[in-house]
Phi, psi and omega in degrees: 000346181245150175298158179299140180071013172277134178299127185204146176238022175285150184301331183299338178260334187260344184285119187237157172280139176221121188219132173245126181232134178190162183301329184255011180261118180289132179299147178175177179238128177247124184262351181295153178295131177228164192220162175307318184293346181274349185294312182300306181295329179292314180298315180296324178294321181297330182251018172061040175251125180272136178232115187261006178286153179284123181226169179267338182280165176225149179297123183288345181270306183289339181242042187296334180267350184278130179284142182246155176248128180260119174278134184242144179204129175287161182241100175297147184273348176234287179227170182304129185258155176295338179263007175302140185232150174228161180186190182223140172233130172241182177296335186255327188226155170235127179231131172206161184201174174298137183294328186267354183213115183296337188253007184246137178054050183276130180235138174216128183230141175271099188291334180290320182258347182220066187296339180265006173056054180264335186242111180282118183252023182300318181293126180093355179240043183297326180295316178296319178298320178299321178296319179291324177297324177296318179296317178300317180297318179297317180294316181293334177267003178063038182261356180268128179232156178269154177290166176298151180290151176278159175285167179299324179294319179292322177300311182298321180296314181297320180292320179295325177301327183268003176093012180251145173246120187244121177264137178292126182289147182299160181294133175056054173287155174290149187228130169249126181245105177265124172241115181260101185293120176095002180272123179265158182297322184292347180278346184232352186206151172107170181298330181254030179307134189255353185225160175266119186223070185299322182289317178294322178301317180297316178295318183299323180291341181264352188231191181257114186251133180259110187282342182238057178262138185222141172284152176278344190213158189262025179211159186298311188303305181289330178298316180297323180293324178290325180292309189274353176241347182058042175231146177295155186300335180295340185251000189260018173076223185304136176253011180237009181213138177280109178230157178241122179261185178301147176069030173282159186302320181300313182292320180298317180293319180297320178297340180254025170093008181271144168273128185262121178238158178195157175220117185226164177296153183279057176260142183303327183298341182269009186301320179293332177288310182297332177295338179275338186281140182259352179278167184278309183273098189257342184226162172229156185296141178234296187295329185295345182261002182302138186072006175235062193297316182293318177297321181298305186291326180289313181293320181294314179300318181294317183292322178296318178298316180298318179299316181294315181296316180298321179294314182295327180291340179284338179054066178301138180278319181291138176303136186231156175235130180234118180259123176247119176257102182272109186260010189297326183279332186303304180291331178296324179289324175297316181296317180295328179296331180265330183234088187299334182287356180265017182303323182297326178296319177296318179298320178297319181294320178297317178299000000 
């Protein structure tokens, strides 16, 4: 409903695919609300690494029955904008407003009865809005804390109640982390699925898929900071630069014996990421393909695949983590915003 690059907190922009696949992960579908900030603690729990730093995320497995609150914040591309927005999302409601004015551009939606957020019910629901404002204040003051972790026995019991059988993954398994920049949930799953995605479909059937996963923010830079630090965007510092602070996922894994590898676009903003990677080929071309969209997505997809296959054939002995940032859809969506007749090219790239 909004033009490309418009600040927005509607689900159509924030709803993301989230999938965990592994030999010891039982396939299934989880419908509870999950968030970017939950990825780090969930991954660390799966590989039996304890993290005692204060974070906003919660392990999606051990706290599978616990309802979560999603703090939302738009991401201005230069400096804080007058149209910058903040809000709260729960399983039942979505609330957001202008960040600088509590009473301006106020939105409230009943997600159970209005999942596409067409009817603003803010008027007449001032009490509910007041409750959400209290939650926003608590998060911004860092007053929200997570409960203590459950034991492995309690985790298994909770999962069995829901019909899942969960095996504890072996110590230090190798990890591939795929982040597909610009891929929305509706493009790969659901009754109204909009794209053909045979490879993702195959993986999804083998893993645990979270149907209600949401980003905290509407842009790449702040989204990455919430993923790799497990903190809401209000706490992650700069929203215009990719930086890594203390207790980021790469450092935690390295401290626990992992070799850190990665492949990202050759953008200056990723310099702090590439400094963490121990492999030789850390980037792939991005800018040189501008205005050559079909050549870009085909060559980039092929080169990323080749890097992964070559790495796997080496059979590294040390436990490893490999981060792949797939940027192929991002410029295509910008291009599609300007040239509507290129929609088929975007569909091909998603496939």
